Short mmCIF file of N, CA and C in Angstrom, two decimals:
data_model
loop_
_atom_site.label_atom_id
_atom_site.label_comp_id
_atom_site.label_asym_id
_atom_site.label_seq_id
_atom_site.Cartn_x
_atom_site.Cartn_y
_atom_site.Cartn_z
N MET A 1 0.64 -1.25 0.26
CA MET A 1 0.05 -0.15 0.16
C MET A 1 0.98 1.16 -0.15
N ARG A 2 1.95 1.32 0.69
CA ARG A 2 2.71 2.57 0.85
C ARG A 2 3.46 2.73 -0.56
N ILE A 3 3.79 1.71 -1.44
CA ILE A 3 4.66 2.16 -2.81
C ILE A 3 3.52 2.56 -3.63
N ASN A 4 2.11 1.95 -3.59
CA ASN A 4 1.14 2.71 -4.57
C ASN A 4 0.22 3.75 -4.13
N TYR A 5 0.36 3.90 -2.80
CA TYR A 5 -0.56 5.11 -2.01
C TYR A 5 0.52 5.70 -1.11
N PRO A 6 1.40 6.57 -1.51
CA PRO A 6 2.76 6.81 -0.69
C PRO A 6 2.16 7.85 0.45
N TYR A 7 1.10 8.63 0.60
CA TYR A 7 0.36 9.63 0.96
C TYR A 7 -0.90 9.13 1.71
N ILE A 8 -1.18 7.79 1.72
CA ILE A 8 -2.54 7.50 2.66
C ILE A 8 -1.96 7.49 4.24
N ASP A 9 -3.13 7.39 4.92
CA ASP A 9 -3.09 7.39 6.38
C ASP A 9 -2.82 6.48 6.74
N PRO A 10 -1.82 5.64 7.61
CA PRO A 10 -1.97 4.36 7.75
C PRO A 10 -2.72 3.85 8.61
N GLY A 11 -3.97 4.83 9.41
CA GLY A 11 -4.85 4.18 9.90
C GLY A 11 -5.91 3.73 9.26
N GLN A 12 -5.93 4.22 8.00
CA GLN A 12 -6.96 4.21 7.10
C GLN A 12 -6.43 3.50 5.77
N SER A 13 -5.24 2.75 5.80
CA SER A 13 -4.75 1.90 4.69
C SER A 13 -5.73 0.48 4.53
N PHE A 14 -6.08 -0.19 5.54
CA PHE A 14 -6.62 -1.32 5.54
C PHE A 14 -8.19 -1.11 5.00
N PRO A 15 -8.92 -0.30 5.55
CA PRO A 15 -10.30 0.28 4.82
C PRO A 15 -10.32 0.51 3.38
N PHE A 16 -9.18 1.09 3.18
CA PHE A 16 -9.00 1.65 1.83
C PHE A 16 -8.80 0.54 0.99
N PHE A 17 -7.91 -0.50 1.35
CA PHE A 17 -7.57 -1.42 0.49
C PHE A 17 -8.84 -2.41 0.41
N VAL A 18 -9.61 -2.64 1.45
CA VAL A 18 -10.60 -3.51 1.21
C VAL A 18 -11.61 -2.75 0.23
N ILE A 19 -11.92 -1.48 0.21
CA ILE A 19 -13.11 -0.83 -0.38
C ILE A 19 -12.37 -0.80 -1.92
N ASN A 20 -11.20 -0.59 -2.13
CA ASN A 20 -10.65 -0.62 -3.39
C ASN A 20 -9.96 -2.01 -4.22
N ASN A 21 -10.03 -2.93 -3.55
CA ASN A 21 -8.84 -3.75 -3.96
C ASN A 21 -9.74 -5.15 -3.74
N ILE A 22 -10.82 -5.21 -3.14
CA ILE A 22 -11.54 -6.59 -2.98
C ILE A 22 -13.10 -6.44 -3.47
N HIS A 23 -13.81 -7.50 -3.86
CA HIS A 23 -14.69 -7.60 -4.49
C HIS A 23 -15.81 -7.00 -3.36
N PRO A 24 -16.83 -6.18 -3.62
CA PRO A 24 -17.92 -5.43 -2.99
C PRO A 24 -18.70 -6.57 -1.90
N PHE A 25 -19.02 -7.71 -2.36
CA PHE A 25 -19.42 -8.44 -1.49
C PHE A 25 -18.53 -8.73 -0.33
N LEU A 26 -17.53 -9.37 -0.53
CA LEU A 26 -16.40 -9.93 0.41
C LEU A 26 -15.85 -8.43 1.30
N GLY A 27 -15.57 -7.36 0.56
CA GLY A 27 -15.39 -6.34 1.21
C GLY A 27 -16.40 -5.98 2.19
N GLY A 28 -17.69 -6.02 1.82
CA GLY A 28 -18.87 -5.46 2.80
C GLY A 28 -18.74 -6.38 3.84
N ALA A 29 -18.63 -7.61 3.78
CA ALA A 29 -18.36 -8.47 4.85
C ALA A 29 -17.29 -8.38 5.74
N ILE A 30 -16.23 -7.95 5.36
CA ILE A 30 -14.96 -7.55 6.10
C ILE A 30 -15.74 -6.20 6.63
N LEU A 31 -15.76 -5.07 6.32
CA LEU A 31 -15.99 -4.04 6.90
C LEU A 31 -17.25 -4.40 8.18
N ALA A 32 -18.24 -5.18 7.69
CA ALA A 32 -19.23 -5.26 8.86
C ALA A 32 -18.70 -6.15 9.77
N THR A 33 -17.57 -6.76 9.47
CA THR A 33 -16.88 -7.50 10.55
C THR A 33 -15.95 -6.61 11.69
N LEU A 34 -15.56 -5.47 11.08
CA LEU A 34 -14.88 -4.63 11.67
C LEU A 34 -16.10 -3.72 12.40
N LEU A 35 -16.86 -3.59 11.90
CA LEU A 35 -17.80 -2.78 12.54
C LEU A 35 -18.54 -3.59 13.94
N ILE A 36 -18.72 -4.75 13.71
CA ILE A 36 -19.10 -5.70 14.83
C ILE A 36 -18.25 -5.93 15.83
N ALA A 37 -16.94 -5.89 15.32
CA ALA A 37 -15.70 -5.97 16.71
C ALA A 37 -15.77 -4.33 17.36
N ILE A 38 -15.87 -3.57 16.67
CA ILE A 38 -16.04 -2.27 17.38
C ILE A 38 -17.06 -2.06 18.45
N VAL A 39 -18.13 -2.48 17.66
CA VAL A 39 -19.74 -2.40 18.72
C VAL A 39 -19.26 -3.28 19.80
N GLY A 40 -19.05 -4.35 19.43
CA GLY A 40 -18.76 -5.49 20.61
C GLY A 40 -17.65 -5.03 21.66
N THR A 41 -16.64 -4.17 21.39
CA THR A 41 -15.87 -3.61 22.08
C THR A 41 -16.19 -2.69 23.10
N GLY A 42 -17.14 -1.67 22.51
CA GLY A 42 -17.38 -0.64 23.35
C GLY A 42 -18.52 -1.30 24.20
N SER A 43 -19.58 -2.25 23.76
CA SER A 43 -20.59 -2.35 24.18
C SER A 43 -20.08 -3.37 25.66
N GLY A 44 -19.06 -4.15 25.09
CA GLY A 44 -18.59 -4.85 26.52
C GLY A 44 -17.70 -3.93 27.56
N MET A 45 -16.83 -2.94 27.03
CA MET A 45 -16.46 -1.82 28.29
C MET A 45 -17.72 -1.65 28.82
N ALA A 46 -18.62 -0.73 28.05
CA ALA A 46 -19.53 -0.14 28.74
C ALA A 46 -20.65 -1.28 29.72
N LEU A 47 -20.86 -2.09 29.42
CA LEU A 47 -21.45 -3.26 30.35
C LEU A 47 -20.54 -3.50 31.59
N GLY A 48 -19.04 -3.45 31.41
CA GLY A 48 -18.21 -3.65 32.50
C GLY A 48 -18.20 -2.64 33.43
N PHE A 49 -17.79 -1.38 33.03
CA PHE A 49 -18.14 -0.29 33.67
C PHE A 49 -19.12 -0.36 34.46
N GLY A 50 -20.52 -0.75 34.02
CA GLY A 50 -21.83 -0.30 34.90
C GLY A 50 -22.01 -1.61 35.71
N THR A 51 -21.64 -2.56 35.36
CA THR A 51 -21.67 -3.75 36.57
C THR A 51 -20.76 -3.78 37.22
N ILE A 52 -19.44 -3.51 37.16
CA ILE A 52 -18.58 -3.00 38.51
C ILE A 52 -19.20 -1.92 39.25
N PHE A 53 -19.41 -0.83 38.76
CA PHE A 53 -19.86 0.25 39.53
C PHE A 53 -20.87 -0.08 40.68
N ILE A 54 -22.01 -0.75 39.77
CA ILE A 54 -23.29 -1.12 40.66
C ILE A 54 -22.81 -2.06 41.59
N ASN A 55 -22.09 -3.19 41.12
CA ASN A 55 -21.97 -4.21 42.35
C ASN A 55 -20.73 -4.04 43.46
N ASP A 56 -19.75 -3.49 42.64
CA ASP A 56 -18.75 -3.23 43.56
C ASP A 56 -18.58 -1.83 44.37
N ILE A 57 -19.30 -0.77 43.87
CA ILE A 57 -19.26 0.48 44.69
C ILE A 57 -20.42 0.79 44.99
N TYR A 58 -21.61 0.75 44.05
CA TYR A 58 -22.83 1.32 44.68
C TYR A 58 -23.28 0.62 46.04
N LYS A 59 -23.44 -0.78 45.32
CA LYS A 59 -24.10 -1.62 46.38
C LYS A 59 -23.32 -1.97 47.88
N LYS A 60 -22.07 -1.53 47.80
CA LYS A 60 -21.24 -2.13 49.11
C LYS A 60 -21.39 -0.50 49.93
N PHE A 61 -20.97 0.87 49.12
CA PHE A 61 -20.61 1.77 49.86
C PHE A 61 -21.82 3.11 50.10
N ILE A 62 -22.75 2.75 48.67
CA ILE A 62 -23.68 4.09 48.56
C ILE A 62 -25.22 3.57 49.11
N ASN A 63 -25.59 2.54 48.60
CA ASN A 63 -27.04 1.90 49.20
C ASN A 63 -26.88 0.30 48.97
N LYS A 64 -26.83 -0.06 50.12
CA LYS A 64 -26.74 -1.56 50.44
C LYS A 64 -27.97 -2.38 49.99
N ASN A 65 -29.08 -1.35 50.00
CA ASN A 65 -30.45 -2.10 49.89
C ASN A 65 -31.29 -1.59 49.03
N VAL A 66 -30.42 -1.47 47.66
CA VAL A 66 -30.96 -0.82 46.18
C VAL A 66 -31.99 -1.98 45.72
N ASP A 67 -32.98 -1.28 45.45
CA ASP A 67 -34.22 -2.09 44.74
C ASP A 67 -33.57 -2.46 43.29
N SER A 68 -34.26 -3.42 42.60
CA SER A 68 -33.90 -3.85 41.16
C SER A 68 -34.32 -2.75 40.23
N LYS A 69 -35.30 -1.95 40.43
CA LYS A 69 -35.43 -1.06 39.43
C LYS A 69 -34.57 0.01 39.25
N LYS A 70 -34.09 0.42 40.67
CA LYS A 70 -33.08 1.64 40.67
C LYS A 70 -31.74 1.08 40.37
N GLU A 71 -31.49 -0.15 40.44
CA GLU A 71 -30.25 -0.91 40.34
C GLU A 71 -30.16 -0.73 38.78
N LEU A 72 -31.19 -0.91 37.88
CA LEU A 72 -31.31 -1.06 36.36
C LEU A 72 -31.04 0.39 35.87
N PHE A 73 -31.55 1.11 36.46
CA PHE A 73 -31.62 2.61 36.24
C PHE A 73 -30.29 2.96 36.32
N ILE A 74 -29.72 2.77 37.36
CA ILE A 74 -28.22 3.27 37.67
C ILE A 74 -27.21 2.69 36.69
N THR A 75 -27.61 1.41 36.37
CA THR A 75 -26.61 0.62 35.63
C THR A 75 -26.47 1.25 34.25
N ARG A 76 -27.97 1.45 33.64
CA ARG A 76 -28.19 2.06 32.29
C ARG A 76 -27.35 3.54 32.12
N MET A 77 -27.63 4.23 33.21
CA MET A 77 -26.88 5.20 33.39
C MET A 77 -25.22 5.34 33.07
N ILE A 78 -24.92 4.49 33.84
CA ILE A 78 -23.59 4.16 33.94
C ILE A 78 -22.92 4.09 32.57
N ILE A 79 -23.80 3.15 31.88
CA ILE A 79 -23.36 2.60 30.50
C ILE A 79 -23.50 3.97 29.29
N ILE A 80 -24.51 4.61 29.71
CA ILE A 80 -24.48 5.72 28.56
C ILE A 80 -23.31 6.88 28.97
N LEU A 81 -23.17 6.83 30.48
CA LEU A 81 -22.14 7.96 30.59
C LEU A 81 -20.50 7.58 30.04
N SER A 82 -20.61 6.10 30.28
CA SER A 82 -19.22 5.51 30.00
C SER A 82 -19.16 5.91 28.30
N LEU A 83 -20.26 5.51 27.73
CA LEU A 83 -20.17 5.48 26.20
C LEU A 83 -19.83 6.67 25.77
N ILE A 84 -20.47 8.12 26.29
CA ILE A 84 -20.30 9.38 26.20
C ILE A 84 -19.01 9.76 26.31
N VAL A 85 -18.54 9.35 27.38
CA VAL A 85 -16.90 9.63 27.93
C VAL A 85 -15.85 8.89 26.81
N SER A 86 -16.23 7.82 26.28
CA SER A 86 -15.60 7.07 25.66
C SER A 86 -15.34 7.62 24.26
N SER A 87 -16.84 8.02 23.77
CA SER A 87 -16.81 8.68 22.43
C SER A 87 -15.97 10.08 22.39
N ILE A 88 -16.39 11.19 23.58
CA ILE A 88 -15.21 12.20 23.51
C ILE A 88 -13.82 11.85 23.50
N PHE A 89 -13.36 11.01 24.35
CA PHE A 89 -12.23 10.43 24.02
C PHE A 89 -11.54 10.16 23.07
N THR A 90 -12.46 9.23 22.08
CA THR A 90 -12.12 8.78 20.64
C THR A 90 -11.80 9.97 19.78
N ILE A 91 -13.03 10.86 19.84
CA ILE A 91 -12.82 11.94 18.75
C ILE A 91 -11.52 12.93 19.26
N GLY A 92 -11.35 12.85 20.49
CA GLY A 92 -10.30 13.74 20.61
C GLY A 92 -8.80 13.26 20.27
N ASN A 93 -8.84 11.64 19.94
CA ASN A 93 -7.44 11.13 19.71
C ASN A 93 -7.66 10.33 18.42
N LEU A 94 -8.10 10.85 17.51
CA LEU A 94 -8.42 10.22 15.95
C LEU A 94 -7.41 9.99 15.33
N LYS A 95 -6.28 10.88 15.36
CA LYS A 95 -4.74 10.60 14.83
C LYS A 95 -3.88 9.70 15.56
N SER A 96 -4.34 9.16 16.80
CA SER A 96 -3.51 8.15 17.52
C SER A 96 -3.60 6.79 16.94
N SER A 97 -2.63 5.94 17.20
CA SER A 97 -2.37 4.64 16.54
C SER A 97 -3.16 3.52 17.64
N ILE A 98 -4.15 2.81 17.04
CA ILE A 98 -4.69 1.76 17.84
C ILE A 98 -3.64 0.84 18.85
N LEU A 99 -2.42 0.71 18.01
CA LEU A 99 -1.47 -0.44 18.95
C LEU A 99 -1.35 0.45 20.33
N THR A 100 -0.97 1.82 20.13
CA THR A 100 -0.64 2.61 21.31
C THR A 100 -1.37 2.47 22.26
N TRP A 101 -2.94 2.47 22.08
CA TRP A 101 -4.11 2.45 22.88
C TRP A 101 -4.38 0.98 23.65
N GLY A 102 -3.90 -0.22 22.44
CA GLY A 102 -3.73 -1.61 23.12
C GLY A 102 -2.89 -1.71 24.24
N PHE A 103 -1.74 -1.32 23.68
CA PHE A 103 -0.42 -1.67 24.97
C PHE A 103 -0.66 -0.92 26.23
N MET A 104 -1.60 0.55 25.88
CA MET A 104 -1.82 1.08 27.18
C MET A 104 -2.78 0.37 28.08
N SER A 105 -3.73 -0.20 27.37
CA SER A 105 -4.53 -1.14 27.95
C SER A 105 -4.21 -2.33 28.98
N MET A 106 -3.05 -2.73 28.29
CA MET A 106 -2.34 -4.39 28.58
C MET A 106 -1.68 -3.75 29.70
N GLY A 107 -0.91 -2.40 29.91
CA GLY A 107 -0.26 -1.76 31.01
C GLY A 107 -0.84 -1.83 32.24
N LEU A 108 -2.13 -0.89 31.73
CA LEU A 108 -2.80 -0.87 32.89
C LEU A 108 -3.36 -1.90 33.67
N ARG A 109 -3.70 -3.00 33.17
CA ARG A 109 -4.22 -4.12 33.58
C ARG A 109 -2.75 -4.66 34.16
N ALA A 110 -1.97 -4.73 33.62
CA ALA A 110 -0.54 -5.69 34.15
C ALA A 110 -0.19 -4.71 35.58
N THR A 111 -0.20 -3.61 35.61
CA THR A 111 0.59 -2.76 36.82
C THR A 111 -0.60 -2.86 37.89
N VAL A 112 -1.97 -2.90 37.53
CA VAL A 112 -2.79 -2.88 38.68
C VAL A 112 -3.14 -4.99 39.20
N LEU A 113 -2.66 -5.47 38.39
CA LEU A 113 -2.92 -7.04 38.98
C LEU A 113 -1.85 -7.67 38.78
N LEU A 114 -0.74 -7.99 38.24
CA LEU A 114 0.04 -8.77 38.30
C LEU A 114 0.94 -8.58 39.43
N VAL A 115 1.55 -7.77 40.20
CA VAL A 115 2.17 -8.25 41.60
C VAL A 115 1.16 -8.34 42.56
N PRO A 116 0.35 -7.64 43.11
CA PRO A 116 -0.69 -8.28 43.83
C PRO A 116 -1.41 -9.83 43.53
N MET A 117 -1.64 -10.27 42.50
CA MET A 117 -2.32 -11.52 42.27
C MET A 117 -0.97 -12.38 42.25
N CYS A 118 -0.07 -12.36 41.77
CA CYS A 118 1.16 -13.16 41.98
C CYS A 118 1.62 -13.39 43.08
N GLY A 119 1.58 -12.17 43.93
CA GLY A 119 2.19 -12.23 45.27
C GLY A 119 1.13 -12.94 46.32
N SER A 120 -0.36 -12.76 46.06
CA SER A 120 -1.56 -13.69 46.71
C SER A 120 -1.15 -14.87 46.37
N LEU A 121 -0.77 -15.66 45.16
CA LEU A 121 -0.69 -16.65 44.94
C LEU A 121 0.51 -17.74 45.34
N PHE A 122 1.85 -16.85 45.41
CA PHE A 122 2.97 -17.52 45.58
C PHE A 122 3.22 -17.47 47.02
N PHE A 123 2.81 -16.28 47.75
CA PHE A 123 3.26 -16.08 48.91
C PHE A 123 2.11 -15.83 49.63
N LYS A 124 1.38 -16.87 49.57
CA LYS A 124 -0.20 -16.83 50.35
C LYS A 124 0.32 -16.53 51.94
N GLY A 125 -0.73 -15.76 52.76
CA GLY A 125 -0.40 -15.21 54.09
C GLY A 125 0.65 -14.19 54.50
N ARG A 126 1.45 -14.17 53.28
CA ARG A 126 2.55 -12.95 53.71
C ARG A 126 2.61 -11.54 52.96
N ILE A 127 1.22 -11.14 52.21
CA ILE A 127 0.95 -10.00 51.82
C ILE A 127 -0.15 -9.56 52.48
N ASN A 128 -0.54 -8.45 53.12
CA ASN A 128 -1.40 -7.63 53.57
C ASN A 128 -2.48 -7.29 52.55
N LYS A 129 -3.63 -7.09 53.01
CA LYS A 129 -4.79 -6.14 51.88
C LYS A 129 -4.22 -4.88 51.79
N GLY A 130 -3.94 -4.34 52.94
CA GLY A 130 -3.50 -2.77 52.23
C GLY A 130 -2.49 -2.59 51.43
N SER A 131 -1.24 -3.26 51.51
CA SER A 131 -0.15 -3.06 50.46
C SER A 131 -0.83 -3.68 49.18
N ALA A 132 -1.76 -4.62 49.13
CA ALA A 132 -1.93 -5.20 47.44
C ALA A 132 -2.92 -4.02 47.11
N ILE A 133 -3.69 -3.19 47.83
CA ILE A 133 -4.64 -2.36 47.43
C ILE A 133 -3.67 -1.21 47.15
N LEU A 134 -2.87 -0.78 47.71
CA LEU A 134 -1.90 0.67 47.41
C LEU A 134 -1.28 0.18 46.33
N SER A 135 -0.63 -1.00 46.29
CA SER A 135 0.46 -1.32 45.23
C SER A 135 -0.69 -1.32 43.71
N SER A 136 -1.49 -1.69 43.91
CA SER A 136 -2.37 -1.66 42.62
C SER A 136 -2.66 0.08 42.28
N ILE A 137 -2.82 0.75 43.28
CA ILE A 137 -3.39 2.26 43.19
C ILE A 137 -1.88 2.78 42.70
N LEU A 138 -0.80 2.52 43.33
CA LEU A 138 0.31 3.62 42.88
C LEU A 138 1.13 2.90 41.79
N GLY A 139 0.63 1.62 41.55
CA GLY A 139 1.25 1.12 40.13
C GLY A 139 0.73 1.72 38.80
N ILE A 140 -0.41 1.90 38.82
CA ILE A 140 -1.55 2.61 38.09
C ILE A 140 -0.89 3.94 37.90
N VAL A 141 -0.68 4.83 39.06
CA VAL A 141 -0.60 6.02 38.78
C VAL A 141 0.81 6.23 38.21
N ALA A 142 1.83 5.21 38.91
CA ALA A 142 3.54 5.36 38.28
C ALA A 142 3.12 5.25 36.74
N PHE A 143 2.32 4.16 36.30
CA PHE A 143 2.53 3.98 34.83
C PHE A 143 1.76 4.81 34.01
N ILE A 144 0.84 5.64 34.50
CA ILE A 144 0.31 6.63 33.59
C ILE A 144 1.33 7.77 33.86
N ALA A 145 1.75 8.19 34.94
CA ALA A 145 2.83 9.39 34.75
C ALA A 145 3.73 9.25 34.02
N SER A 146 4.28 7.90 33.97
CA SER A 146 5.78 7.56 33.11
C SER A 146 5.35 7.36 31.56
N SER A 147 4.00 7.10 31.33
CA SER A 147 3.45 7.23 30.02
C SER A 147 3.31 8.66 29.36
N LEU A 148 2.55 9.56 30.21
CA LEU A 148 1.96 10.55 29.75
C LEU A 148 2.77 11.86 30.27
N ILE A 149 3.43 11.74 31.33
CA ILE A 149 4.02 13.11 31.97
C ILE A 149 5.50 13.06 31.60
N ILE A 150 6.02 11.80 32.39
CA ILE A 150 7.39 11.74 32.22
C ILE A 150 7.93 10.92 30.93
N ASP A 151 8.83 11.72 30.41
CA ASP A 151 9.43 11.07 29.26
C ASP A 151 10.51 9.85 29.72
N VAL A 152 10.13 8.54 29.62
CA VAL A 152 11.09 7.49 29.94
C VAL A 152 11.56 7.07 28.56
N ASN A 153 12.83 6.27 28.67
CA ASN A 153 13.33 5.89 27.17
C ASN A 153 13.02 4.17 27.07
N PHE A 154 12.33 3.85 28.32
CA PHE A 154 11.70 2.46 27.86
C PHE A 154 10.30 2.36 28.40
N ASP A 155 9.56 1.08 28.39
CA ASP A 155 8.43 0.81 28.60
C ASP A 155 8.03 1.25 29.85
N PRO A 156 6.63 2.26 29.93
CA PRO A 156 6.21 2.62 31.02
C PRO A 156 5.60 1.29 32.31
N LEU A 157 5.40 0.37 31.36
CA LEU A 157 4.93 -0.73 32.07
C LEU A 157 5.72 -1.31 33.29
N PHE A 158 7.16 -1.07 33.08
CA PHE A 158 7.99 -1.44 34.04
C PHE A 158 8.00 -0.43 35.10
N VAL A 159 8.06 0.57 35.07
CA VAL A 159 7.98 1.64 36.10
C VAL A 159 6.66 1.21 37.01
N GLY A 160 5.64 0.98 36.24
CA GLY A 160 4.33 0.51 37.20
C GLY A 160 4.53 -0.72 37.86
N ILE A 161 5.11 -1.40 37.29
CA ILE A 161 5.25 -2.85 37.73
C ILE A 161 6.20 -2.74 39.19
N PHE A 162 7.44 -2.22 38.79
CA PHE A 162 8.14 -2.06 39.82
C PHE A 162 7.88 -0.94 41.17
N ILE A 163 7.16 0.00 40.91
CA ILE A 163 6.50 0.83 42.00
C ILE A 163 5.46 -0.43 42.56
N SER A 164 4.52 -1.12 42.24
CA SER A 164 4.15 -1.95 42.71
C SER A 164 4.43 -2.95 43.17
N LEU A 165 5.73 -3.56 43.03
CA LEU A 165 6.30 -4.69 43.77
C LEU A 165 7.23 -4.11 44.88
N MET A 166 7.57 -2.75 45.02
CA MET A 166 8.15 -2.07 45.83
C MET A 166 6.99 -2.03 47.02
N VAL A 167 5.88 -1.56 46.63
CA VAL A 167 4.95 -1.00 47.88
C VAL A 167 4.54 -2.57 48.47
N VAL A 168 4.47 -3.55 47.60
CA VAL A 168 4.11 -4.96 48.33
C VAL A 168 5.02 -5.38 49.35
N VAL A 169 6.52 -5.13 48.72
CA VAL A 169 7.75 -5.87 49.22
C VAL A 169 7.70 -4.79 50.72
N ILE A 170 7.58 -3.58 50.55
CA ILE A 170 7.62 -2.85 51.77
C ILE A 170 6.41 -3.12 52.74
N GLY A 171 5.30 -2.92 52.31
CA GLY A 171 4.10 -3.37 53.31
C GLY A 171 4.35 -4.69 53.87
N SER A 172 4.59 -5.52 52.97
CA SER A 172 4.79 -6.65 53.87
C SER A 172 5.88 -7.12 54.96
N LEU A 173 7.00 -6.31 54.92
CA LEU A 173 7.95 -6.18 55.72
C LEU A 173 7.40 -5.40 56.84
N PHE A 174 6.74 -4.28 56.83
CA PHE A 174 6.34 -3.49 57.71
C PHE A 174 5.18 -4.22 58.63
N ASN A 175 4.62 -4.91 57.74
CA ASN A 175 3.38 -5.82 58.61
C ASN A 175 4.16 -6.82 59.15
N LYS A 176 5.15 -7.54 58.77
CA LYS A 176 5.62 -8.51 59.52
C LYS A 176 6.18 -8.18 60.70
N ILE A 177 7.03 -6.71 60.83
CA ILE A 177 7.50 -6.10 61.72
C ILE A 177 6.29 -5.70 62.88
N LYS A 178 5.68 -4.90 62.26
CA LYS A 178 4.63 -4.33 63.29
C LYS A 178 3.65 -5.20 63.76
N PHE A 179 3.08 -6.07 62.83
CA PHE A 179 1.71 -7.05 63.43
C PHE A 179 2.13 -8.39 63.61
N ASN A 180 3.56 -8.72 63.46
CA ASN A 180 3.94 -10.05 63.48
C ASN A 180 3.06 -10.94 62.66
N ASN A 181 2.71 -10.29 61.44
CA ASN A 181 1.95 -11.23 60.57
C ASN A 181 0.70 -11.46 60.74
N LYS A 182 0.12 -11.22 61.66
CA LYS A 182 -1.56 -11.44 62.04
C LYS A 182 -2.61 -10.56 61.33
N LYS A 183 -2.29 -9.97 60.33
CA LYS A 183 -3.39 -9.27 59.80
C LYS A 183 -2.88 -9.42 58.32
N THR A 184 -2.49 -10.65 57.82
CA THR A 184 -2.28 -10.80 56.41
C THR A 184 -3.73 -11.75 56.04
N ILE A 185 -4.06 -11.19 55.10
CA ILE A 185 -5.46 -12.04 54.49
C ILE A 185 -5.33 -12.55 52.98
N LEU A 186 -4.23 -12.06 52.11
CA LEU A 186 -4.25 -12.25 51.01
C LEU A 186 -3.47 -13.91 51.06
#
């Protein structure tokens, strides 16, 4: 594509190729598949936000005795709100690469989950709840800061995982010294 169309935007090269070089019936099927993938990704994200908010935040901290009608209404509002925010964010970043956002989403998941989960699996009873939660929070903050604010010469994922690991190790050592390892629950 670069040889035949040197000035084409890389983000538009695949749809351009499908429209111009593939039979219209097969090209339509390919573009429909892309549309289904986009809609499926957006709906999965929005439903995930709504479910996590209602089950893990609203029911536990805001209203423990919410009725099913209000729960459904709040879930729908969170879904609509998350789709609006995602649309605004997407429109503001039209020229960015999909791979950049894919790597960032994987990095966000890794910095939040990797160290606390591996620590709780392999060092059962040695990691306390507070240090696991704090490592998730500080790991994601370090990842975002090193990818958006601070210019590092390597993958920001390593910064987030390192900070997360340090928080878990220091928290476990502090917990062992101060509480004689009685408050470990992970």
